[in-house]
PDB file of C-alpha atoms in Angstrom:
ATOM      1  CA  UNK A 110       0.000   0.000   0.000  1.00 48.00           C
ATOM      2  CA  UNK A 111       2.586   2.287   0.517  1.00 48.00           C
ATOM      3  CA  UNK A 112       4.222   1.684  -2.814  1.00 48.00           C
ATOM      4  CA  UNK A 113       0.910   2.561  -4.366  1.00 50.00           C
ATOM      5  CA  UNK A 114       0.516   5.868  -2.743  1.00 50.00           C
ATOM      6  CA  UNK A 115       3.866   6.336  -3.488  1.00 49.00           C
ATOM      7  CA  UNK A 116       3.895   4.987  -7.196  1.00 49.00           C
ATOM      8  CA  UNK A 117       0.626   7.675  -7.683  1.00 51.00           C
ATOM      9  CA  UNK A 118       2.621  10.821  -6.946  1.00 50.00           C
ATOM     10  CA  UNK A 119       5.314   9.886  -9.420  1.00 53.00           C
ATOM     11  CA  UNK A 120       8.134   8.996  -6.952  1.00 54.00           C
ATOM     12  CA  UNK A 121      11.452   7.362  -7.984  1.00 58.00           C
ATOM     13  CA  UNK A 122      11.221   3.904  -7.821  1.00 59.00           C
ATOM     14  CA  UNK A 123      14.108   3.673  -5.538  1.00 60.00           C
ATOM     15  CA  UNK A 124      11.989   5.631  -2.494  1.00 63.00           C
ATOM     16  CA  UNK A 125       8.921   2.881  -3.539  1.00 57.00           C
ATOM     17  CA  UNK A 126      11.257  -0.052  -2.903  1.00 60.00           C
ATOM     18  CA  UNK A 127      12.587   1.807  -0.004  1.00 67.00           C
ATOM     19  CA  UNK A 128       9.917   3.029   1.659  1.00 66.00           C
ATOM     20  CA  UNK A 129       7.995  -0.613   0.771  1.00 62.00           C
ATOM     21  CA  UNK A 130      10.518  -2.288   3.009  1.00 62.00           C
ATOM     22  CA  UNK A 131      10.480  -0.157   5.728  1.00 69.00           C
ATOM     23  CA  UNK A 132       6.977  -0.744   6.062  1.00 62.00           C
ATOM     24  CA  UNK A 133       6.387  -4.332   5.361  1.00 60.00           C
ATOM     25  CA  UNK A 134       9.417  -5.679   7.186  1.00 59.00           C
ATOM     26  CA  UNK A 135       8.357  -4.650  10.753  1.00 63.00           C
ATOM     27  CA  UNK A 136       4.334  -5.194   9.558  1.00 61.00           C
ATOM     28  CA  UNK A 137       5.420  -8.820   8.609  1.00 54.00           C
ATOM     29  CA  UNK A 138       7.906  -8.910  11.989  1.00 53.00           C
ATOM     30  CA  UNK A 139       4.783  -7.755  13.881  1.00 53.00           C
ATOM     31  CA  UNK A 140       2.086 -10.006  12.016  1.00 53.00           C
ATOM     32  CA  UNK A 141       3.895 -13.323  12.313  1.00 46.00           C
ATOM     33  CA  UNK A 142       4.902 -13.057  16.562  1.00 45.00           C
ATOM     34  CA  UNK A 143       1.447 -11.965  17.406  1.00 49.00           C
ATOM     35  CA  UNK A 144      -1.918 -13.408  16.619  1.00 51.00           C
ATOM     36  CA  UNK A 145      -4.329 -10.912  16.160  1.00 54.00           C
ATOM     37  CA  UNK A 146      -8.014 -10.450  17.581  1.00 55.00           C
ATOM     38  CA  UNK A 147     -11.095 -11.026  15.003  1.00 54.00           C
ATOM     39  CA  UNK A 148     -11.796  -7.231  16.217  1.00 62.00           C
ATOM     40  CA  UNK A 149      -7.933  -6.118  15.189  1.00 63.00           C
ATOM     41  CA  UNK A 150      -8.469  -7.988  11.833  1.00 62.00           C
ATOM     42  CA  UNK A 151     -11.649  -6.694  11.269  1.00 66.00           C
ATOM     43  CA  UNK A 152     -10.350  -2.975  11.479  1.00 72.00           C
ATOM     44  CA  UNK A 153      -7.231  -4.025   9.665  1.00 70.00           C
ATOM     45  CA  UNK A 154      -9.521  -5.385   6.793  1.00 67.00           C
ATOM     46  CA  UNK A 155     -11.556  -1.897   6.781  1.00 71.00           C
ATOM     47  CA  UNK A 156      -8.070   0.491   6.708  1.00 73.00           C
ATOM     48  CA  UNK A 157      -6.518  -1.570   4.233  1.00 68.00           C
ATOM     49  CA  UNK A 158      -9.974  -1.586   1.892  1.00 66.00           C
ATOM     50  CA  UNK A 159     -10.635   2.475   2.779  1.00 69.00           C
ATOM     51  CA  UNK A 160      -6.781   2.857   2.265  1.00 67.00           C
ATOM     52  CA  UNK A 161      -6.950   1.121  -1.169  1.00 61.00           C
ATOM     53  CA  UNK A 162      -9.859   2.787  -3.028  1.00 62.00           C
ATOM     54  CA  UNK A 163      -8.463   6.020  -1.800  1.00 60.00           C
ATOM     55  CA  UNK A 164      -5.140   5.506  -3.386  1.00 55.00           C
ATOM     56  CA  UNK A 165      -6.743   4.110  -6.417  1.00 55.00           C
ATOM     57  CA  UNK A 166      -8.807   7.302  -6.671  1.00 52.00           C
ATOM     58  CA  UNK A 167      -5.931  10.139  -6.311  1.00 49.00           C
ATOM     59  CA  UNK A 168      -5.220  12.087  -9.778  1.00 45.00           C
ATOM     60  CA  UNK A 169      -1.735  11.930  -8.568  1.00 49.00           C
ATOM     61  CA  UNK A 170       0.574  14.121  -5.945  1.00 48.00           C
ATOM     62  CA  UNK A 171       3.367  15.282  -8.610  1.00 49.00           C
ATOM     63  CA  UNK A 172       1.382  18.280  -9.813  1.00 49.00           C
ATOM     64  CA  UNK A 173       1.006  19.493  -6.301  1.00 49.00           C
ATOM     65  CA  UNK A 174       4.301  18.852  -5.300  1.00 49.00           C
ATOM     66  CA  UNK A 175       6.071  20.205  -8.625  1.00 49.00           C
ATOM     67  CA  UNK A 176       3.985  22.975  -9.453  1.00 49.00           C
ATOM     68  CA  UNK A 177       2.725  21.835 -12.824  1.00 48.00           C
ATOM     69  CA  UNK A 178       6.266  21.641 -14.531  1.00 50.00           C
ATOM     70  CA  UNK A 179       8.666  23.557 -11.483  1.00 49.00           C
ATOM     71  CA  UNK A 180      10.115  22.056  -8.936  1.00 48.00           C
ATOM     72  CA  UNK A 181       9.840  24.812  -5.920  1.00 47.00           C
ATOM     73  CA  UNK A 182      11.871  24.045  -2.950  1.00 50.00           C
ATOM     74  CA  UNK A 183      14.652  21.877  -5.376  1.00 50.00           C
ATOM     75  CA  UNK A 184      12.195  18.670  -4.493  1.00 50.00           C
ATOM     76  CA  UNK A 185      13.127  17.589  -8.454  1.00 52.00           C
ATOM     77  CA  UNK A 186      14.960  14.518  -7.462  1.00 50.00           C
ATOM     78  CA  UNK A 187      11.495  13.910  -5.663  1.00 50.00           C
ATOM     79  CA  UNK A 188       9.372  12.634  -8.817  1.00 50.00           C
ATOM     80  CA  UNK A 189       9.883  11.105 -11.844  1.00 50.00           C
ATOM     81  CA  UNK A 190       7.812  12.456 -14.663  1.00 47.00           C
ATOM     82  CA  UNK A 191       8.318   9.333 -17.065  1.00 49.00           C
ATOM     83  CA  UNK A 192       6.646   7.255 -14.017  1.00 48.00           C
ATOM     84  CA  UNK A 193       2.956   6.480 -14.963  1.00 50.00           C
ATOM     85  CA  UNK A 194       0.656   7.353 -11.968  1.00 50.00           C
ATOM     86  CA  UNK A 195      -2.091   4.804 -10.909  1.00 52.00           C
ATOM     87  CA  UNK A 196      -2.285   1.547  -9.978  1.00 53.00           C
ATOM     88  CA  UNK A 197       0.878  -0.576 -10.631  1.00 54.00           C
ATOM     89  CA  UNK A 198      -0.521  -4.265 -12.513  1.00 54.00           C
ATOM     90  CA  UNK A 199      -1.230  -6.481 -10.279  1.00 54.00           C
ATOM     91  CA  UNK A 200      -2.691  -4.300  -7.746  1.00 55.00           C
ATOM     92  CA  UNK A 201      -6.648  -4.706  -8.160  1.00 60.00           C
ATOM     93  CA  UNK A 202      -6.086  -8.660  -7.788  1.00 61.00           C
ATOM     94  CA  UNK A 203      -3.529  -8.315  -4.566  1.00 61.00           C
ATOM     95  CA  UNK A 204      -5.924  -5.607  -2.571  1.00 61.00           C
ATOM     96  CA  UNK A 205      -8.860  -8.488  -3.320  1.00 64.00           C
ATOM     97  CA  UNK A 206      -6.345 -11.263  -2.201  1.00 66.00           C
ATOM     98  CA  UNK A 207      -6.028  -9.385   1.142  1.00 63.00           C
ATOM     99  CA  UNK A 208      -9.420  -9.402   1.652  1.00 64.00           C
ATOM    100  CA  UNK A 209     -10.286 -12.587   0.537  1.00 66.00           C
ATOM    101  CA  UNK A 210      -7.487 -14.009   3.270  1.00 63.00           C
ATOM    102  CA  UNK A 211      -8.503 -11.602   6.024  1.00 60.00           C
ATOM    103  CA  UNK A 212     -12.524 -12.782   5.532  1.00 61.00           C
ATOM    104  CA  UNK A 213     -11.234 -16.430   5.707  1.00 57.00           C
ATOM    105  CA  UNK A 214      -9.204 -16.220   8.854  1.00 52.00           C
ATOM    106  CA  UNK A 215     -12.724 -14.447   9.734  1.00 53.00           C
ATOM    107  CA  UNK A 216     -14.331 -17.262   9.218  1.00 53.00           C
ATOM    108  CA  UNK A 217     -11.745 -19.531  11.366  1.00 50.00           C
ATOM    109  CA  UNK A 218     -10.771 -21.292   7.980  1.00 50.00           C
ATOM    110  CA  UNK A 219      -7.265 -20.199   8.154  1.00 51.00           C
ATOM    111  CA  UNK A 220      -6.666 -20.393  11.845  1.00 49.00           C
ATOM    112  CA  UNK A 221      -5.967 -24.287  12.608  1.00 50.00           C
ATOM    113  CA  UNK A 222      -3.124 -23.683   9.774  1.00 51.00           C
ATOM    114  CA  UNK A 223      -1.836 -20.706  10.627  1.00 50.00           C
ATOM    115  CA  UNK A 224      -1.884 -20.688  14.203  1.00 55.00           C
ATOM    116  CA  UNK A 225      -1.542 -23.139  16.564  1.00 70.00           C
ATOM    117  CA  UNK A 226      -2.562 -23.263  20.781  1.00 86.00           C
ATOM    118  CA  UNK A 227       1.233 -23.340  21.856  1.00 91.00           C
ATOM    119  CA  UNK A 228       2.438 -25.980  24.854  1.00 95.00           C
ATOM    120  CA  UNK A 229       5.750 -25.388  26.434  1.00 96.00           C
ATOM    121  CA  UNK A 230       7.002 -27.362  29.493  1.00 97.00           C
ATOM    122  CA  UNK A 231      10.257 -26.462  31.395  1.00 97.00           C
ATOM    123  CA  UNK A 232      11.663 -29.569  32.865  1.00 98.00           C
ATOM    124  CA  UNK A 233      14.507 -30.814  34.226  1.00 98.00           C
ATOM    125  CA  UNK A 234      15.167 -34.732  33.068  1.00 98.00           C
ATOM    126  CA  UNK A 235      15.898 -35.464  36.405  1.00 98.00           C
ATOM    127  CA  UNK A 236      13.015 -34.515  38.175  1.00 97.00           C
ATOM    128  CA  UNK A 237      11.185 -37.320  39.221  1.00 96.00           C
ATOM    129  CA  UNK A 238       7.428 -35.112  38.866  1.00 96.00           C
ATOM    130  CA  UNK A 239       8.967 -34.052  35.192  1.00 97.00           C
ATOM    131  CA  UNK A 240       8.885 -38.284  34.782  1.00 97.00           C
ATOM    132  CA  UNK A 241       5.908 -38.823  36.452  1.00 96.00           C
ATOM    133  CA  UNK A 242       4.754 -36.132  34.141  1.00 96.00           C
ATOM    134  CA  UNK A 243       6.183 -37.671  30.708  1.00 97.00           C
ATOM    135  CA  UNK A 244       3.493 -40.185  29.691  1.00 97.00           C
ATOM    136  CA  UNK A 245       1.080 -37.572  30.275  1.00 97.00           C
ATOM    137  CA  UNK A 246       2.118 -35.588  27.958  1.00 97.00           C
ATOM    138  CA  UNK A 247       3.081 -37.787  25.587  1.00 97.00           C
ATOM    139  CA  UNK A 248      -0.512 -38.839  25.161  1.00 97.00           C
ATOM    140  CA  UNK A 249      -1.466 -35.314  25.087  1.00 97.00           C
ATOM    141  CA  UNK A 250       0.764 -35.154  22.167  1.00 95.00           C
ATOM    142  CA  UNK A 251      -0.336 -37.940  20.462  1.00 95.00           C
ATOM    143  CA  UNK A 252      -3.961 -36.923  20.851  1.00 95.00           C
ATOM    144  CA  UNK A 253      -3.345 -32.762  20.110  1.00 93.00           C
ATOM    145  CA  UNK A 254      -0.104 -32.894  17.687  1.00 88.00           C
ATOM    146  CA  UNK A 255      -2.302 -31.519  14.757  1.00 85.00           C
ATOM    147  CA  UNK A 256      -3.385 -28.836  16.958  1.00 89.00           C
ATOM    148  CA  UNK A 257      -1.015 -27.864  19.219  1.00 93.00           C
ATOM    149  CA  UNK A 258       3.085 -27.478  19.295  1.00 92.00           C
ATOM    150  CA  UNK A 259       4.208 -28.663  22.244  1.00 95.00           C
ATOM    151  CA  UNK A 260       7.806 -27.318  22.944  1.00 95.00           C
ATOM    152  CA  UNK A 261      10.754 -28.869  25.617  1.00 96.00           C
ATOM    153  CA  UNK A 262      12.696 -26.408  27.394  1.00 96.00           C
ATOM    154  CA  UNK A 263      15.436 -27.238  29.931  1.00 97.00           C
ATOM    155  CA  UNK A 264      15.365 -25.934  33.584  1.00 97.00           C
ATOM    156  CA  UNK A 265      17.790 -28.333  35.488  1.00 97.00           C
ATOM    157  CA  UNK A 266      17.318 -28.079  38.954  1.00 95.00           C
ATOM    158  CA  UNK A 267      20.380 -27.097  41.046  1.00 92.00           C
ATOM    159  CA  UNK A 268      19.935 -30.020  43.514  1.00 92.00           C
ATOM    160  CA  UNK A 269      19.992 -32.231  40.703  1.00 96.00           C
ATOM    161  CA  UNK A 270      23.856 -33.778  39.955  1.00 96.00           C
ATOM    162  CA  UNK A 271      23.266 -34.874  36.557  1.00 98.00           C
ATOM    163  CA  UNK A 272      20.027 -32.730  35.573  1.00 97.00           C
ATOM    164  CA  UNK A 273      22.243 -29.817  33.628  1.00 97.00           C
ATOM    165  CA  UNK A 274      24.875 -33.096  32.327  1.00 98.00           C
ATOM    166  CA  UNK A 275      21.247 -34.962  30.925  1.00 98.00           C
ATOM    167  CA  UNK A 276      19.875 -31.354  29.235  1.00 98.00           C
ATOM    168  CA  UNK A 277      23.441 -31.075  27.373  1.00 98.00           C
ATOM    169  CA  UNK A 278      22.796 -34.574  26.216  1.00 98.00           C
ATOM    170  CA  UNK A 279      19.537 -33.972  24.870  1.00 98.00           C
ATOM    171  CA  UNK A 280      20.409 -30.611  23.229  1.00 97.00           C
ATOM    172  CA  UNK A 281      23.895 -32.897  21.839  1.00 98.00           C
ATOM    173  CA  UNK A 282      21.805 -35.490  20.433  1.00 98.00           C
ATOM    174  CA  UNK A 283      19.470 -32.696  18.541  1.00 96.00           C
ATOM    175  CA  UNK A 284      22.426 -31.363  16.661  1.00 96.00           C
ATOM    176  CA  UNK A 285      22.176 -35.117  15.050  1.00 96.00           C
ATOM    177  CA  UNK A 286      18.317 -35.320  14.966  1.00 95.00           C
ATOM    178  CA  UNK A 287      17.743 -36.860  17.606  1.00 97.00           C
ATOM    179  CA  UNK A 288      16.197 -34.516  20.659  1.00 97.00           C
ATOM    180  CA  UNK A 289      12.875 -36.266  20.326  1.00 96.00           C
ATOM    181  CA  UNK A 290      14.893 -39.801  20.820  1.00 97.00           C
ATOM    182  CA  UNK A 291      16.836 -38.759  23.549  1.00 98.00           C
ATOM    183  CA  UNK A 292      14.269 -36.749  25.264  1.00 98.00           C
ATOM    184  CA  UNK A 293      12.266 -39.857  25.682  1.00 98.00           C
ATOM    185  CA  UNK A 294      15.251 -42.377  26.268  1.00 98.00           C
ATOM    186  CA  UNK A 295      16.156 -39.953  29.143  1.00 98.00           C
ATOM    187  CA  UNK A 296      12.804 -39.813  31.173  1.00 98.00           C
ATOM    188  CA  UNK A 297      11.608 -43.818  30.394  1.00 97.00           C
ATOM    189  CA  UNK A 298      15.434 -44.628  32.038  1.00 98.00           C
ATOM    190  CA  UNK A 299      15.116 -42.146  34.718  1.00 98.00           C
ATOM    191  CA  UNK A 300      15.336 -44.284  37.599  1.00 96.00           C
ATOM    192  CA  UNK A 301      18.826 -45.770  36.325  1.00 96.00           C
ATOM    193  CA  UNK A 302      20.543 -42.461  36.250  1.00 97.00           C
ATOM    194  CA  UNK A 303      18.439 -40.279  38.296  1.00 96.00           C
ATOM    195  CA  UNK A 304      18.951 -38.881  41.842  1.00 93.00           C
ATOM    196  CA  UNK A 305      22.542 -39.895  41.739  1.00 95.00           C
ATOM    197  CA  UNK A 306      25.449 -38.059  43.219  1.00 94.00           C
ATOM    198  CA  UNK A 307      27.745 -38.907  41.100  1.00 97.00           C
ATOM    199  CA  UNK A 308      28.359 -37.808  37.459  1.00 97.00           C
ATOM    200  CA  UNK A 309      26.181 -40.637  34.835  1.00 97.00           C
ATOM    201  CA  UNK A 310      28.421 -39.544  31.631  1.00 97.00           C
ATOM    202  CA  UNK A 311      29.164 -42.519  31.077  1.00 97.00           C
ATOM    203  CA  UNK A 312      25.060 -44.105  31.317  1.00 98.00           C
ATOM    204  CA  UNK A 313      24.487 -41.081  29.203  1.00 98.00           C
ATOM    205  CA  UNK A 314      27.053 -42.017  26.091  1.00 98.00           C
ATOM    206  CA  UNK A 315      25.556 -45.617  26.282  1.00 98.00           C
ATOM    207  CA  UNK A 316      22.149 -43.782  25.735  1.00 98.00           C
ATOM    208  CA  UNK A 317      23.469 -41.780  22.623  1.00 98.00           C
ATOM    209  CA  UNK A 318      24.995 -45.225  21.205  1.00 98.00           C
ATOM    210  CA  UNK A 319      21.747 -46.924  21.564  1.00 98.00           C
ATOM    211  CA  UNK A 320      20.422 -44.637  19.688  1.00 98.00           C
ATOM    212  CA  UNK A 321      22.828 -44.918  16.646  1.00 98.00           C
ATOM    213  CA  UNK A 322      24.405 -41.174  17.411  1.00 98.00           C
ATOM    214  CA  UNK A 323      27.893 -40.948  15.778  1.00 98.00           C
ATOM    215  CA  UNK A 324      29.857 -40.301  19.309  1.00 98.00           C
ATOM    216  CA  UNK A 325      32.664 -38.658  18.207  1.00 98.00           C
ATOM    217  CA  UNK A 326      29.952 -36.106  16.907  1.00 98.00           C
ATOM    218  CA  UNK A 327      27.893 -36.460  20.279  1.00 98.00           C
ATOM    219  CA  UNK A 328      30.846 -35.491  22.286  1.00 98.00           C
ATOM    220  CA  UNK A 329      32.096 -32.510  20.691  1.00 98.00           C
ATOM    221  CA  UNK A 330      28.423 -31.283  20.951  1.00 97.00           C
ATOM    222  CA  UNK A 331      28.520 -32.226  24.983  1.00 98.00           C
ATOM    223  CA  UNK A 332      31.602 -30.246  25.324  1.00 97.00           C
ATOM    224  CA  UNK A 333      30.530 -27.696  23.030  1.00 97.00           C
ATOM    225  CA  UNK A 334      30.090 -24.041  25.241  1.00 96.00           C
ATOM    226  CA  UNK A 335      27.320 -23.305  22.323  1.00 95.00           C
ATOM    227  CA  UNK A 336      25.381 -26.163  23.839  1.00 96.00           C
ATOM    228  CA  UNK A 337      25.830 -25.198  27.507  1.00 97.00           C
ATOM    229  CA  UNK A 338      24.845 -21.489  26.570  1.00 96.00           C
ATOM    230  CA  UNK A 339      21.565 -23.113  24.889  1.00 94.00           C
ATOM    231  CA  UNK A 340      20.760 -24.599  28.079  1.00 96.00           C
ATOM    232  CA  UNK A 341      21.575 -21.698  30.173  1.00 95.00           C
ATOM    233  CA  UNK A 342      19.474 -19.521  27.723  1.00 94.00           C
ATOM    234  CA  UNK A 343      16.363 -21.780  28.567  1.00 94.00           C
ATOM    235  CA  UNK A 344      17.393 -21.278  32.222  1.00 95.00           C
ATOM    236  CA  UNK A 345      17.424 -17.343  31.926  1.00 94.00           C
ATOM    237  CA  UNK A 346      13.974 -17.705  30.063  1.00 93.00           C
ATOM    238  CA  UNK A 347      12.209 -19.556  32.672  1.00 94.00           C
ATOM    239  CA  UNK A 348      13.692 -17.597  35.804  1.00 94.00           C
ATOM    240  CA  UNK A 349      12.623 -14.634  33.567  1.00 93.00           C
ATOM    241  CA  UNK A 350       9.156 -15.795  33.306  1.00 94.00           C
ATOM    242  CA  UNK A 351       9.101 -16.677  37.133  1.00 95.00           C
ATOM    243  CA  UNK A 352       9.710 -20.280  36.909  1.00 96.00           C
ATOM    244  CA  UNK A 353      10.224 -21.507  39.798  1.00 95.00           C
ATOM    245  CA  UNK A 354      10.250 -25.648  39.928  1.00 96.00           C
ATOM    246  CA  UNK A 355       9.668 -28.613  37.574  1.00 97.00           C
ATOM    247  CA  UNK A 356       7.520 -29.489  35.471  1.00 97.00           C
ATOM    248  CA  UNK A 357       5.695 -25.791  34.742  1.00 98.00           C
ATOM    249  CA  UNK A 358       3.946 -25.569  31.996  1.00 97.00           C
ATOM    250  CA  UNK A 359       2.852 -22.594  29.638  1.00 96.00           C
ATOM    251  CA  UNK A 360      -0.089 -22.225  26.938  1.00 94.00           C
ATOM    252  CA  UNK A 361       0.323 -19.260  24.566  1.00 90.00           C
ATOM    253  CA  UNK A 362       2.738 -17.352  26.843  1.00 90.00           C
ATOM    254  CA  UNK A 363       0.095 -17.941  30.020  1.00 93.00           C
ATOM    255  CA  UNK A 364       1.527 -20.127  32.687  1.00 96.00           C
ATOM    256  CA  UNK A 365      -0.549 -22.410  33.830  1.00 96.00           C
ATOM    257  CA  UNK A 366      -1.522 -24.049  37.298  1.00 95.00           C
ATOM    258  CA  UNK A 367       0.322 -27.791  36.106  1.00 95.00           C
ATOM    259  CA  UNK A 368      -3.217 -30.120  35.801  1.00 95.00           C
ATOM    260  CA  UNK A 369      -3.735 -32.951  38.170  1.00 92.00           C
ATOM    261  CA  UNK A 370      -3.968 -35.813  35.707  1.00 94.00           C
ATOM    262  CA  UNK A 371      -4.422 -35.990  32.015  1.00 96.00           C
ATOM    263  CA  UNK A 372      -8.058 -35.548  32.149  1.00 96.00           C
ATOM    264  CA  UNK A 373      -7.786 -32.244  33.576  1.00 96.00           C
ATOM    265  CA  UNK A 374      -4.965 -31.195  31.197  1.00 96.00           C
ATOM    266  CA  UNK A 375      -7.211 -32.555  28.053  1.00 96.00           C
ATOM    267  CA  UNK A 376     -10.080 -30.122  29.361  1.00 95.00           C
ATOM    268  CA  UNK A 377      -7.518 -27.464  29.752  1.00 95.00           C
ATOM    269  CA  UNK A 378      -6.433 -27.676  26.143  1.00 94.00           C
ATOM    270  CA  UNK A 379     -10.210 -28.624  24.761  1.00 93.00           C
ATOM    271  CA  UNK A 380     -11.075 -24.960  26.286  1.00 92.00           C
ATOM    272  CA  UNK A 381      -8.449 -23.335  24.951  1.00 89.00           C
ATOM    273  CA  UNK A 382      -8.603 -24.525  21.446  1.00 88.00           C
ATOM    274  CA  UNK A 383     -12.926 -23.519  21.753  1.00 85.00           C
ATOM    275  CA  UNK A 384     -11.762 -19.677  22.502  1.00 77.00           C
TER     276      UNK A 384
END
């Protein structure tokens, strides 16, 4: 839209291009982190349609900015004669594109594949309620996957010896593929490893052979500092967003009061994903 106003008053194509990016760069930025309201999109739809026909209906700036021929003020380098004013092609059928996607996420067609309800758990693998916790969610995510994106984020306790040791391994194995595969060899062999004061390394490596991971790979990752900061990262998140134990769970951004059993987490979810 702001090429078109633009493109109407004769300006270089240079400021169009410009001036297009500097718009639709944070608009896109802003659009894709932030779901918006059916009362946001609704205004959105009528600004961009009142926006549109009144673009499409200027005779053009460049007389009123050049003077009919002069160029007061030296604003010359401003407009471009040669430039045709009115709608660049293509624009008729891209306004009524915008409306016809606005009116469908509207309608809610657009919303189970655009945006999802979001799930994110901060755990530490060691915690024996983040185990307890595991099949739960596991069946929630067999049950929801279509629906919701359920996201693991580490938050090793500091009373745990090997918690930190067992996030490092899971964040190794992911440089190889394998988080998901770790993630669930780590909580279903819990009690072998867990609540141990001494270092489980060694447990741990058998884990990443099991699981086919080239360990001369696996080990430069579990040394890596890159890793270590990843994990730390998670741990700055979640003290940030007042985390204080395992498992805590968040839907879109919210933290939630961590359900009682999977029946009260399935109604949880059911009444988010009816808002």
């Amino acid at each position: 839209m702001a090429g078109h106003v633009l493109s109407q008053g004769h300006t270089p194509r240079w400021a169009v291009v410009a001036t297009t990016g500097i718009v639709a760069v944070p608009g896109a930025a802003v659009l894709s982190r932030r779901r918006l309201t059916d009362t946001q999109l609704l205004v959105a739809l009528a600004a961009a349609q009142l926006a549109y026909h009144a673009v499409c209906s200027l005779p053009g700036a460049c007389a009123a900015v050049t003077a009919q021929g002069a160029s007061p003020g030296g604003l010359s380098w401003l407009v471009e004669h040669d430039t045709v004013a009115g709608p660049p092609p293509g624009m008729p059928l891209a306004g009524h594109l915008v409306t016809l996607l606005l009116s469908a996420r509207l309608l809610g067609i657009t919303e189970g594949l655009l945006w999802q309800r979001r799930l994110v758990e901060f755990l530490d693998f060691e915690c024996e309620g983040c185990g307890a916790f595991y099949p739960v969610v596991e069946k929630l995510r067999e049950e929801y996957g279509d629906r919701v994106t359920f996201v693991a984020r580490c938050f090793p306790m500091p009373g745990h010896r090997n918690g930190e040791l067992a996030a490092r391994t899971a964040q190794a194995a992911a440089r190889q593929g394998k988080f998901e595969e770790m993630y669930s060899k780590l909580f279903t062999t819990q009690q072998e490893w867990g609540e141990a004061q001494e270092s489980k390394q060694d447990v741990l490596r058998v884990y990443a052979k099991q699981l086919g991971l080239a360990m001369a790979e696996f080990d430069t990752a579990l040394a890596d500092l890159e890793v270590a900061e990843r994990v730390q990262d998670d741990q700055r998140d979640s003290l940030g967003l007042g985390v204080q134990g395992t498992p805590t769970f968040f839907v879109d951004g919210e933290m939630i009061r961590t359900p009682g059993s999977y029946e009260a987490f399935r109604n949880l979810i059911d009444a988010r994903l009816a808002d």
